[in-house]
Amino acid sequence: MAALTALRGLLRISSRVRDTHLLSRATPSASSDRCLCSAARANVSFSDPEVQQLLKRVTGCDLQKVFRPTQQPTLRPPSYKLLTDQQLQEAVSLARREAEELLAPPPELEERVPVCDVLSHDAILQGADSAKLVFTDITLNIPHRERFVVVREPSGALRKASWEERDRVLQIYFPKEGRQLTTPTLFTDDNLKVALSEGRHEEVLRRSLVQFEPDAAEYKRVQRLVYEDVERRGSFDLLRSTRFFGGLVWFLTNGKRIDALLLDMLHRDLVEDAVCLVRLFHLLHPQSDSAQQASNTHTSGLDLIKLYCQSDSQQRGLIELALQTHQQATALSCA
Amino acid sequence: MAASMRSIGRLFCRTNLLHQSLQAVRPGHVTLPAIRSHQVGTPCMQLNRQFCTPVSPEKDVADTLDALSRYKDRPWEYLESEEYIERYGTRPVWSDYRRNHKGGVPPQKTRKTCIRGDKICGNPCPICRDPNVIIHYQNVKLLQQFVSPYTGLVLDPTRTGVCMKQQKRLNQAVETARDHGLMPLQVPHVDFSGQDYSNSHAAVGNTPPAPVKTSEPWYYWYGTLNPDDREVARVKKIYKDYLKK
């Protein structure tokens, strides 16, 4: 028993040492979102402009899909305008700018650390009340992440509220549209499976964004389940041209499982997107063989994909076949 | 004399039937009391057999009981069955229903309920008239018939003809189905630009330890804070009329 506690203490100390070691090695970024890989690999974060540009290229911008008609409680009849060519171009460019804002990916953050600080322990208050009392600072002009929410336990301890308690209390005082106090039953495993089997991945992700904070454990879990299901079914086109494709690509590239996505892109003749994907892979895993060879030889374009499929891919044969068919198709179309 | 005897007999019969009907009335469905076989030999029973007329024929009761038991547990199967397709085809359940009311403009609320106890009204609403049509949150195909495909809102009862009690149950079922993710729900777009997720503030991060020197404030805002002059001037200007001179 004593040996067990000693071992646990040792592990805790060692983990703390490891964490501080990692923190000291990592370069501080303006926002704390870092990739989920260990600090031994590249210090590339999701919000880096280079990464964001690559993800934007890969997501694409299909205006027909972004501005497709949705169910709205108040409907207006359509308005028809007569435009010159230049006015039409201006309207299209305005639509593209709006689409860019709509396709901005939600932030990829690390899971939030549980809050369990006891501010004070007043034993004199023990048994004064049978229920916990939650005190919230409802000053209007402070951000929610700087708002104090504390809980007085019946034992007399005054502690900071946990993340779940914080979310619930902030939803009571500062309700957000669409968010519910209790988690909807959609996010249980069974119901998620049913919804994903019907192909409603985008809807599930949208609802999870509305319900949870981007660094909540629940959101991470739902996101992971949806992305894994997309990869398993190969239905990448469901999320293409939505704000979630960037997150999907980031998730797959971090886990080194980009083969299915690469194949899908090659089958749909999206060669530039495939090249961007491989470049992102090299950014995130610079220690891999293909990344080192690429940096040495300065390859680009289709050769980069060939280099990747020779060194690092698991489905080498399929990717080579797809590349061959694409090259033959381009040769035929040129000739 | 004979007529009074007959009426007494009918009264006996009805009270017996009420005692013997053990089946509970399911809300929204007509349940007819079961006719049990009487024991032979008692004079009271003989009297009943002579003068008693059953409340409804055996055949109807058996049919209703059968129907209730068939789709009660899996109400979505009815929408795939032949009898449904024969009766409704591809049209919604409420398409061939017409309300009866005086004048050109119908009352803005449909009737409160079609079924009160054992009695069903004349011209019952599309849900009450067919006991196989059961409102259940998993019966998505039926619920979709009562939701507008353009707005996503549940259709008004003045349009579908549904009674108010069933409309309330319909609303609850649609809400449950959307909660479970069986029916689509439109959510607003969430904007994440310009928000700080660093969690470095003391409200959500680690509490700094209490200062050793008691003169130092624990958090910087515990000490004296000088307000921004521009903010003060702005607030004073807004509440100029209320400030004491």
Coordinates of C-alpha atoms in Angstrom, one line a residue:
Chain A
M1 CA 0.0 0.0 0.0
A2 CA 2.8 2.4 1.0
A3 CA 4.8 1.2 -1.9
L4 CA 1.9 1.9 -4.3
T5 CA 1.4 5.5 -3.0
A6 CA 5.2 6.0 -3.2
L7 CA 5.1 4.8 -6.8
R8 CA 2.2 7.0 -7.6
G9 CA 4.0 10.0 -6.1
L10 CA 7.1 9.1 -8.1
L11 CA 5.1 9.0 -11.3
R12 CA 3.4 12.3 -10.6
I13 CA 6.8 14.0 -9.9
S14 CA 8.3 12.5 -13.0
S15 CA 5.3 13.6 -15.1
R16 CA 5.6 17.1 -13.7
V17 CA 9.3 17.2 -14.5
R18 CA 8.5 15.9 -18.0
D19 CA 5.9 18.6 -18.5
T20 CA 8.1 21.4 -17.4
H21 CA 10.9 20.0 -19.5
L22 CA 8.6 20.1 -22.6
L23 CA 7.3 23.6 -21.7
S24 CA 10.8 25.0 -21.4
R25 CA 11.8 23.5 -24.7
A26 CA 8.8 24.6 -26.7
T27 CA 8.8 28.1 -28.1
P28 CA 5.9 30.1 -26.7
S29 CA 3.2 31.1 -29.2
A30 CA 0.7 33.9 -28.9
S31 CA -2.2 31.4 -28.4
S32 CA -1.5 28.2 -26.6
D33 CA -2.8 25.9 -29.3
R34 CA 0.0 23.5 -30.2
C35 CA -0.1 20.3 -32.2
L36 CA -0.9 17.1 -30.4
C37 CA 2.5 15.5 -31.2
S38 CA 5.4 15.6 -28.8
A39 CA 7.9 18.4 -28.8
A40 CA 10.5 16.1 -30.4
R41 CA 8.7 16.8 -33.7
A42 CA 8.2 20.1 -35.4
N43 CA 6.9 23.1 -33.4
V44 CA 4.2 23.8 -35.9
S45 CA 0.8 24.9 -34.6
F46 CA -2.6 25.0 -36.2
S47 CA -2.7 28.8 -36.3
D48 CA 0.5 29.2 -38.3
P49 CA -0.1 31.2 -41.4
E50 CA 1.6 28.6 -43.6
V51 CA -0.5 25.8 -42.2
Q52 CA -3.7 27.8 -42.5
Q53 CA -2.9 28.6 -46.2
L54 CA -2.3 24.9 -47.0
L55 CA -5.6 24.0 -45.2
K56 CA -7.5 26.7 -47.1
R57 CA -6.1 25.4 -50.4
V58 CA -7.1 21.8 -49.5
T59 CA -10.6 22.8 -48.3
G60 CA -11.5 24.5 -51.6
C61 CA -14.4 26.9 -52.0
D62 CA -17.5 25.5 -53.7
L63 CA -19.9 28.4 -53.6
Q64 CA -22.8 26.2 -54.6
K65 CA -22.2 24.1 -51.5
V66 CA -21.4 26.9 -49.1
F67 CA -24.5 29.0 -50.0
R68 CA -26.9 26.1 -50.6
P69 CA -30.5 26.7 -49.4
T70 CA -31.0 25.7 -45.8
Q71 CA -34.1 25.5 -43.6
Q72 CA -34.8 28.9 -42.1
P73 CA -37.7 29.9 -39.8
T74 CA -38.3 33.1 -41.7
L75 CA -38.3 32.7 -45.5
R76 CA -38.0 35.6 -48.0
P77 CA -38.9 35.4 -51.7
P78 CA -35.8 35.4 -53.9
S79 CA -34.7 38.7 -55.4
Y80 CA -33.6 38.9 -59.0
K81 CA -31.2 41.6 -60.2
L82 CA -30.0 42.6 -63.7
L83 CA -26.3 43.1 -63.6
T84 CA -23.5 44.0 -66.0
D85 CA -20.5 41.7 -66.4
Q86 CA -18.4 43.8 -64.1
Q87 CA -21.2 44.0 -61.5
L88 CA -21.5 40.2 -61.7
Q89 CA -17.8 39.8 -61.1
E90 CA -18.0 42.1 -58.1
A91 CA -20.9 40.1 -56.7
V92 CA -19.0 36.9 -57.2
S93 CA -15.9 38.2 -55.5
L94 CA -18.1 39.5 -52.6
A95 CA -19.6 36.1 -52.3
R96 CA -16.1 34.5 -52.2
R97 CA -15.0 36.8 -49.4
E98 CA -18.1 35.9 -47.4
A99 CA -17.5 32.2 -48.1
E100 CA -13.9 32.6 -46.8
E101 CA -15.3 33.9 -43.5
L102 CA -17.8 31.0 -43.3
L103 CA -15.1 28.5 -44.1
A104 CA -12.7 29.7 -41.4
P105 CA -11.9 26.6 -39.4
P106 CA -12.6 26.5 -35.7
P107 CA -9.5 26.6 -33.5
E108 CA -7.7 23.3 -32.7
L109 CA -6.7 23.6 -29.0
E110 CA -5.3 21.2 -26.5
E111 CA -7.7 19.7 -24.0
R112 CA -8.3 22.1 -21.1
V113 CA -6.7 21.3 -17.8
P114 CA -9.2 20.7 -15.0
V115 CA -9.5 23.5 -12.5
C116 CA -9.4 22.4 -8.9
D117 CA -8.0 25.2 -6.9
V118 CA -9.2 25.6 -3.3
L119 CA -9.1 29.3 -2.5
S120 CA -9.9 29.0 1.2
H121 CA -11.2 26.5 3.7
D122 CA -13.5 28.0 6.4
A123 CA -14.3 25.1 8.7
I124 CA -16.7 27.4 10.7
L125 CA -19.1 27.2 7.8
Q126 CA -19.3 23.4 7.9
G127 CA -23.0 22.3 7.9
A128 CA -24.3 25.9 7.4
D129 CA -26.0 24.8 4.2
S130 CA -26.8 21.4 2.7
A131 CA -26.3 22.6 -0.9
K132 CA -23.4 24.0 -2.8
L133 CA -23.5 27.7 -3.5
V134 CA -22.2 29.1 -6.8
F135 CA -21.0 32.7 -6.9
T136 CA -20.6 34.2 -10.4
D137 CA -19.2 37.5 -11.4
I138 CA -21.8 38.9 -13.8
T139 CA -20.0 42.1 -14.8
L140 CA -20.9 42.7 -18.3
N141 CA -17.7 43.8 -20.1
I142 CA -15.2 41.0 -19.2
P143 CA -14.5 38.0 -21.3
H144 CA -15.9 34.7 -20.1
R145 CA -12.4 33.2 -19.7
E146 CA -11.6 36.0 -17.2
R147 CA -14.8 35.6 -15.2
F148 CA -14.6 34.3 -11.6
V149 CA -17.0 31.4 -10.8
V150 CA -16.4 30.0 -7.3
V151 CA -18.3 27.3 -5.4
R152 CA -18.8 27.2 -1.6
E153 CA -19.1 23.5 -0.6
P154 CA -21.2 22.5 2.5
S155 CA -17.9 21.5 4.1
G156 CA -16.8 25.2 4.1
A157 CA -14.3 25.0 1.3
L158 CA -14.3 27.8 -1.3
R159 CA -13.0 26.4 -4.6
K160 CA -13.0 27.5 -8.2
A161 CA -15.8 26.0 -10.3
S162 CA -14.9 23.1 -12.6
W163 CA -15.1 23.6 -16.4
E164 CA -18.4 21.8 -16.7
E165 CA -19.9 23.9 -13.8
R166 CA -18.5 27.1 -15.4
D167 CA -20.1 26.3 -18.8
R168 CA -23.4 25.6 -17.2
V169 CA -23.5 28.7 -15.1
L170 CA -22.3 30.9 -17.9
Q171 CA -25.0 29.5 -20.1
I172 CA -27.6 30.4 -17.4
Y173 CA -26.4 34.1 -17.1
F174 CA -25.1 34.7 -20.6
P175 CA -27.1 32.3 -22.8
K176 CA -25.7 31.5 -26.2
E177 CA -28.0 30.8 -29.0
G178 CA -28.5 27.1 -29.7
R179 CA -26.6 25.9 -26.6
Q180 CA -28.5 23.7 -24.1
L181 CA -27.8 23.4 -20.3
T182 CA -27.7 19.6 -20.4
T183 CA -25.8 17.8 -23.1
P184 CA -28.1 16.7 -26.0
T185 CA -28.6 12.9 -26.3
L186 CA -27.2 13.1 -29.8
F187 CA -23.7 13.0 -28.4
T188 CA -24.0 9.6 -26.8
D189 CA -22.1 6.8 -28.7
D190 CA -25.2 5.0 -29.9
N191 CA -27.0 8.1 -31.3
L192 CA -23.8 9.4 -32.8
K193 CA -23.4 6.1 -34.7
V194 CA -27.0 6.3 -36.0
A195 CA -26.5 9.9 -37.2
L196 CA -23.1 9.2 -38.8
S197 CA -24.5 6.1 -40.6
E198 CA -27.0 8.5 -42.2
G199 CA -24.2 10.7 -43.5
R200 CA -24.9 13.7 -41.4
H201 CA -21.3 14.4 -40.3
E202 CA -21.4 18.1 -40.9
E203 CA -24.6 18.6 -38.9
V204 CA -23.1 16.6 -36.0
L205 CA -20.0 18.8 -36.0
R206 CA -21.9 22.0 -36.3
R207 CA -24.1 21.0 -33.3
S208 CA -21.0 20.0 -31.3
L209 CA -19.4 23.4 -32.0
V210 CA -22.6 25.2 -30.8
Q211 CA -22.9 23.1 -27.7
F212 CA -19.3 22.7 -26.5
E213 CA -16.2 24.9 -26.1
P214 CA -13.5 24.2 -28.7
D215 CA -11.1 23.0 -25.9
A216 CA -13.6 20.8 -24.1
A217 CA -13.0 17.0 -23.8
E218 CA -16.5 16.2 -25.1
Y219 CA -15.9 18.3 -28.3
K220 CA -12.6 16.5 -28.9
R221 CA -14.2 13.1 -28.4
V222 CA -17.1 13.9 -30.9
Q223 CA -14.6 15.4 -33.3
R224 CA -12.4 12.3 -33.2
L225 CA -15.3 10.0 -33.7
V226 CA -16.6 11.9 -36.7
Y227 CA -13.2 12.2 -38.4
E228 CA -12.5 8.5 -37.8
D229 CA -15.9 7.6 -39.3
V230 CA -15.2 9.8 -42.3
E231 CA -11.8 8.1 -42.9
R232 CA -13.3 4.6 -42.5
R233 CA -16.1 5.3 -45.0
G234 CA -13.8 7.3 -47.3
S235 CA -16.6 9.9 -47.6
F236 CA -14.3 12.9 -47.5
D237 CA -16.5 14.7 -50.0
L238 CA -19.1 15.2 -47.2
L239 CA -16.8 17.7 -45.4
R240 CA -15.0 19.2 -48.4
S241 CA -15.8 22.9 -48.8
T242 CA -17.0 23.1 -45.2
R243 CA -15.2 24.7 -42.2
F244 CA -14.4 21.2 -40.8
F245 CA -12.2 19.9 -43.6
G246 CA -9.2 21.7 -42.2
G247 CA -9.7 20.1 -38.8
L248 CA -10.0 16.7 -40.6
V249 CA -6.8 17.1 -42.5
W250 CA -5.0 18.3 -39.4
F251 CA -6.3 15.2 -37.4
L252 CA -5.3 12.8 -40.1
T253 CA -1.8 14.3 -40.7
N254 CA -1.0 14.3 -37.1
G255 CA -1.9 10.6 -36.9
K256 CA 0.1 9.9 -40.1
R257 CA -3.0 8.5 -41.8
I258 CA -3.3 10.5 -45.0
D259 CA -3.2 7.6 -47.5
A260 CA -7.0 7.3 -47.8
L261 CA -7.4 11.1 -48.3
L262 CA -4.6 11.2 -50.8
L263 CA -6.2 8.4 -52.8
D264 CA -9.5 10.2 -52.7
M265 CA -7.9 13.4 -54.0
L266 CA -6.1 11.6 -56.8
H267 CA -9.3 9.8 -57.9
R268 CA -11.0 13.2 -58.1
D269 CA -8.1 14.7 -60.0
L270 CA -7.3 17.2 -57.3
V271 CA -3.5 17.1 -57.8
E272 CA -2.7 20.5 -56.3
D273 CA -4.6 19.5 -53.1
A274 CA -2.7 16.3 -52.9
V275 CA 0.6 18.2 -53.2
C276 CA -0.5 20.6 -50.4
L277 CA -1.4 17.6 -48.3
V278 CA 2.0 16.1 -48.7
R279 CA 3.7 19.4 -48.0
L280 CA 1.7 19.7 -44.8
F281 CA 2.8 16.2 -43.8
H282 CA 6.4 17.2 -44.3
L283 CA 5.8 20.4 -42.2
L284 CA 4.4 18.4 -39.3
H285 CA 6.8 15.4 -39.5
P286 CA 10.2 16.8 -40.7
Q287 CA 12.0 13.8 -39.2
S288 CA 10.3 11.4 -41.6
D289 CA 12.3 10.0 -44.6
S290 CA 10.3 11.6 -47.4
A291 CA 10.5 15.0 -45.6
Q292 CA 14.3 14.8 -45.4
Q293 CA 14.7 13.6 -48.9
A294 CA 12.3 16.4 -50.2
S295 CA 14.3 19.1 -48.3
N296 CA 17.6 17.7 -49.7
T297 CA 16.5 17.4 -53.3
H298 CA 13.9 20.3 -53.4
T299 CA 11.2 18.3 -55.2
S300 CA 7.8 19.7 -56.0
G301 CA 4.5 18.7 -57.6
L302 CA 3.8 15.1 -58.5
D303 CA 7.4 14.1 -57.7
L304 CA 6.7 15.0 -54.0
I305 CA 3.7 12.6 -54.0
K306 CA 5.9 9.9 -55.5
L307 CA 8.6 10.5 -52.9
Y308 CA 6.0 10.3 -50.1
C309 CA 4.5 7.1 -51.5
Q310 CA 7.9 5.4 -51.8
S311 CA 9.1 6.2 -48.3
D312 CA 6.3 6.8 -45.9
S313 CA 3.0 5.5 -47.2
Q314 CA 1.3 2.2 -46.2
Q315 CA -0.8 1.9 -49.4
R316 CA 2.0 2.4 -51.8
G317 CA 0.6 0.3 -54.6
L318 CA -2.8 2.0 -54.8
I319 CA -1.3 5.5 -54.7
E320 CA 1.2 4.6 -57.5
L321 CA -1.6 3.2 -59.6
A322 CA -3.7 6.3 -59.1
L323 CA -0.8 8.5 -60.1
Q324 CA -0.2 6.4 -63.2
T325 CA -3.9 6.6 -64.3
H326 CA -3.8 10.4 -63.7
Q327 CA -0.7 10.8 -65.8
Q328 CA -2.2 8.7 -68.6
A329 CA -5.4 10.7 -68.5
T330 CA -3.4 14.0 -68.7
A331 CA -1.3 12.6 -71.6
L332 CA -4.5 11.5 -73.5
S333 CA -6.1 14.9 -72.9
C334 CA -2.9 16.7 -74.1
A335 CA -2.7 14.5 -77.2
Chain B
M1 CA -93.3 -4.1 -18.0
A2 CA -91.2 -5.9 -20.5
A3 CA -89.5 -2.6 -21.5
S4 CA -88.6 -1.8 -17.9
M5 CA -87.2 -5.4 -17.4
R6 CA -85.2 -5.0 -20.5
S7 CA -83.7 -1.7 -19.3
I8 CA -82.9 -3.2 -15.9
G9 CA -81.2 -6.1 -17.7
R10 CA -79.2 -3.6 -19.9
L11 CA -78.1 -1.8 -16.7
F12 CA -77.0 -5.1 -15.1
C13 CA -75.1 -5.9 -18.3
R14 CA -73.3 -2.6 -18.4
T15 CA -72.2 -2.6 -14.8
N16 CA -70.9 -6.2 -15.2
L17 CA -69.0 -5.2 -18.3
L18 CA -67.5 -2.2 -16.5
H19 CA -66.3 -4.4 -13.7
Q20 CA -64.8 -6.9 -16.1
S21 CA -63.0 -4.5 -18.4
L22 CA -59.5 -4.7 -17.0
Q23 CA -57.8 -3.2 -20.0
A24 CA -56.5 0.3 -19.3
V25 CA -57.5 3.0 -21.8
R26 CA -54.4 4.1 -23.8
P27 CA -54.4 7.8 -24.4
G28 CA -55.4 8.8 -27.9
H29 CA -56.9 5.4 -28.8
V30 CA -60.4 3.9 -28.5
T31 CA -60.4 0.9 -26.2
L32 CA -63.6 -1.0 -26.1
P33 CA -64.3 -3.1 -23.0
A34 CA -63.6 -6.8 -23.4
I35 CA -66.6 -9.1 -23.4
R36 CA -65.9 -12.0 -21.1
S37 CA -67.8 -15.3 -21.2
H38 CA -70.3 -15.5 -18.4
Q39 CA -70.7 -18.5 -16.2
V40 CA -73.7 -20.8 -16.9
G41 CA -76.2 -21.5 -14.3
T42 CA -76.6 -18.4 -12.2
P43 CA -80.0 -16.8 -12.6
C44 CA -78.4 -13.3 -12.8
M45 CA -76.3 -14.4 -15.8
Q46 CA -79.3 -15.9 -17.4
L47 CA -81.1 -12.7 -17.1
N48 CA -78.2 -10.9 -18.7
R49 CA -78.0 -13.3 -21.6
Q50 CA -81.7 -12.8 -22.2
F51 CA -81.8 -9.0 -22.1
C52 CA -78.2 -7.9 -22.6
T53 CA -76.9 -6.5 -25.9
P54 CA -73.1 -6.2 -26.1
V55 CA -71.8 -2.6 -26.4
S56 CA -70.0 -3.3 -29.7
P57 CA -69.7 -6.4 -31.9
E58 CA -66.9 -8.9 -31.1
K59 CA -65.2 -8.5 -34.5
D60 CA -64.4 -4.8 -34.1
V61 CA -63.0 -5.3 -30.6
A62 CA -60.7 -8.1 -31.8
D63 CA -59.5 -6.0 -34.7
T64 CA -58.7 -3.0 -32.6
L65 CA -56.9 -5.1 -30.0
D66 CA -54.9 -6.8 -32.8
A67 CA -54.0 -3.5 -34.3
L68 CA -52.9 -2.0 -31.0
S69 CA -50.7 -4.9 -30.2
R70 CA -49.2 -5.1 -33.7
Y71 CA -47.7 -1.6 -34.0
K72 CA -47.6 -0.6 -30.4
D73 CA -43.9 -1.5 -29.9
R74 CA -42.6 -0.6 -33.4
P75 CA -44.9 2.2 -34.7
W76 CA -42.5 2.9 -37.6
E77 CA -43.4 -0.4 -39.2
Y78 CA -46.9 0.7 -40.0
L79 CA -45.6 3.3 -42.5
E80 CA -44.0 0.5 -44.5
S81 CA -47.0 -1.8 -44.4
E82 CA -49.4 -2.5 -47.3
E83 CA -52.5 -1.1 -45.5
Y84 CA -50.8 2.2 -45.0
I85 CA -49.8 2.5 -48.6
E86 CA -53.3 1.5 -49.7
R87 CA -54.9 4.0 -47.4
Y88 CA -52.5 7.0 -47.9
G89 CA -50.1 6.2 -50.7
T90 CA -47.3 8.7 -50.8
R91 CA -49.4 11.6 -49.5
P92 CA -49.1 12.8 -45.9
V93 CA -51.5 11.4 -43.4
W94 CA -53.4 14.7 -43.1
S95 CA -53.8 15.4 -46.8
D96 CA -57.4 14.1 -47.2
Y97 CA -58.7 15.5 -43.9
R98 CA -61.2 18.3 -43.8
R99 CA -62.4 20.1 -40.7
N100 CA -66.1 20.7 -40.1
H101 CA -66.8 24.3 -39.0
K102 CA -69.3 27.0 -39.5
G103 CA -68.5 29.8 -41.9
G104 CA -65.6 30.4 -44.2
V105 CA -62.9 31.1 -41.7
P106 CA -62.0 28.1 -39.5
P107 CA -61.5 28.7 -35.7
Q108 CA -57.8 29.4 -35.1
K109 CA -57.5 26.5 -32.7
T110 CA -58.6 23.0 -33.6
R111 CA -60.6 21.0 -31.0
K112 CA -59.1 20.2 -27.7
T113 CA -59.2 16.4 -28.1
C114 CA -61.0 13.9 -30.3
I115 CA -61.2 11.2 -27.7
R116 CA -62.7 11.7 -24.2
G117 CA -62.6 8.5 -22.2
D118 CA -64.2 5.8 -24.3
K119 CA -66.0 8.1 -26.7
I120 CA -64.5 9.3 -30.0
C121 CA -66.0 12.4 -31.7
G122 CA -67.4 12.6 -35.2
N123 CA -64.8 13.4 -37.8
P124 CA -61.7 12.7 -35.7
C125 CA -58.4 14.3 -36.6
P126 CA -55.9 12.4 -38.9
I127 CA -54.0 10.9 -35.9
C128 CA -56.9 9.9 -33.8
R129 CA -58.9 8.3 -36.6
D130 CA -56.2 5.7 -37.3
P131 CA -55.1 3.8 -34.2
N132 CA -52.0 2.5 -36.1
V133 CA -50.7 6.1 -36.5
I134 CA -48.7 6.4 -33.3
I135 CA -46.7 9.5 -32.4
H136 CA -43.3 8.3 -31.2
Y137 CA -40.0 10.1 -31.3
Q138 CA -38.4 7.2 -33.3
N139 CA -41.2 7.3 -35.9
V140 CA -39.3 9.8 -37.9
K141 CA -41.2 9.2 -41.2
L142 CA -44.5 10.2 -39.6
L143 CA -43.0 13.2 -37.8
Q144 CA -41.5 14.5 -41.0
Q145 CA -45.0 14.6 -42.5
F146 CA -45.9 17.2 -40.0
V147 CA -42.7 19.4 -40.3
S148 CA -42.4 21.9 -43.1
P149 CA -39.5 21.0 -45.5
Y150 CA -38.7 24.7 -46.1
T151 CA -38.7 26.2 -42.7
G152 CA -38.2 23.2 -40.4
L153 CA -41.1 24.3 -38.2
V154 CA -43.9 22.0 -37.1
L155 CA -47.0 22.7 -39.3
D156 CA -49.9 24.6 -37.7
P157 CA -52.8 22.5 -36.6
T158 CA -55.2 24.7 -38.5
R159 CA -53.5 23.4 -41.7
T160 CA -53.1 19.7 -40.7
G161 CA -56.4 19.4 -38.7
V162 CA -54.8 17.7 -35.7
C163 CA -56.5 18.1 -32.3
M164 CA -54.6 20.2 -29.7
K165 CA -53.8 17.3 -27.5
Q166 CA -52.1 15.4 -30.4
Q167 CA -50.4 18.6 -31.6
K168 CA -48.8 19.0 -28.2
R169 CA -47.6 15.4 -28.2
L170 CA -46.3 15.9 -31.8
N171 CA -44.3 18.9 -30.7
Q172 CA -42.7 17.0 -27.9
A173 CA -41.9 14.1 -30.1
V174 CA -40.3 16.3 -32.7
E175 CA -38.2 18.0 -30.0
T176 CA -37.1 14.6 -28.6
A177 CA -36.2 13.3 -32.1
R178 CA -34.1 16.4 -32.7
D179 CA -32.4 16.0 -29.3
H180 CA -31.6 12.4 -30.2
G181 CA -30.3 13.5 -33.6
L182 CA -32.9 11.5 -35.5
M183 CA -34.3 14.6 -37.2
P184 CA -32.2 17.5 -38.6
L185 CA -31.8 20.7 -36.6
Q186 CA -30.5 24.0 -38.0
V187 CA -27.9 25.6 -35.7
P188 CA -26.5 29.1 -36.0
H189 CA -23.0 29.7 -37.3
V190 CA -20.4 30.2 -34.4
D191 CA -17.7 32.8 -35.0
F192 CA -14.4 32.1 -33.3
S193 CA -12.4 35.1 -34.5
G194 CA -10.9 37.4 -31.9
Q195 CA -11.2 35.1 -28.9
D196 CA -8.5 34.2 -26.5
Y197 CA -8.2 30.6 -25.5
S198 CA -4.9 30.8 -23.6
N199 CA -6.5 30.1 -20.2
S200 CA -3.7 32.1 -18.6
H201 CA -6.0 34.3 -16.5
A202 CA -6.2 33.5 -12.8
A203 CA -10.0 32.9 -13.1
V204 CA -9.4 29.7 -15.1
G205 CA -5.8 29.0 -14.6
N206 CA -3.7 28.3 -11.5
T207 CA -4.1 30.5 -8.5
P208 CA -0.8 32.2 -7.7
P209 CA 0.2 31.4 -4.2
A210 CA -0.6 33.9 -1.5
P211 CA 2.0 36.7 -1.2
V212 CA 4.5 36.2 1.6
K213 CA 4.7 39.9 2.4
T214 CA 1.2 40.9 3.6
S215 CA 1.6 44.5 2.2
E216 CA 1.6 43.1 -1.4
P217 CA -1.9 42.5 -2.9
W218 CA -2.6 38.9 -4.0
Y219 CA -4.0 39.9 -7.4
Y220 CA -3.0 43.1 -9.0
W221 CA -6.5 44.4 -9.0
Y222 CA -6.8 44.1 -5.2
G223 CA -4.6 47.1 -4.9
T224 CA -5.6 50.6 -6.0
L225 CA -6.5 50.7 -9.6
N226 CA -6.5 54.0 -11.5
P227 CA -9.5 54.2 -13.8
D228 CA -9.2 55.2 -17.4
D229 CA -9.9 59.0 -17.7
R230 CA -11.7 58.6 -21.0
E231 CA -14.0 55.9 -19.7
V232 CA -14.9 58.0 -16.7
A233 CA -15.6 61.0 -18.8
R234 CA -17.8 58.9 -21.1
V235 CA -19.8 57.4 -18.3
K236 CA -20.2 60.8 -16.6
K237 CA -21.4 62.3 -19.9
I238 CA -24.1 59.6 -20.2
Y239 CA -25.4 60.0 -16.7
K240 CA -24.9 63.7 -16.5
D241 CA -28.5 64.4 -15.5
Y242 CA -28.3 62.0 -12.5
L243 CA -25.0 63.1 -11.0
K244 CA -24.9 65.2 -7.9
K245 CA -23.4 68.6 -8.5

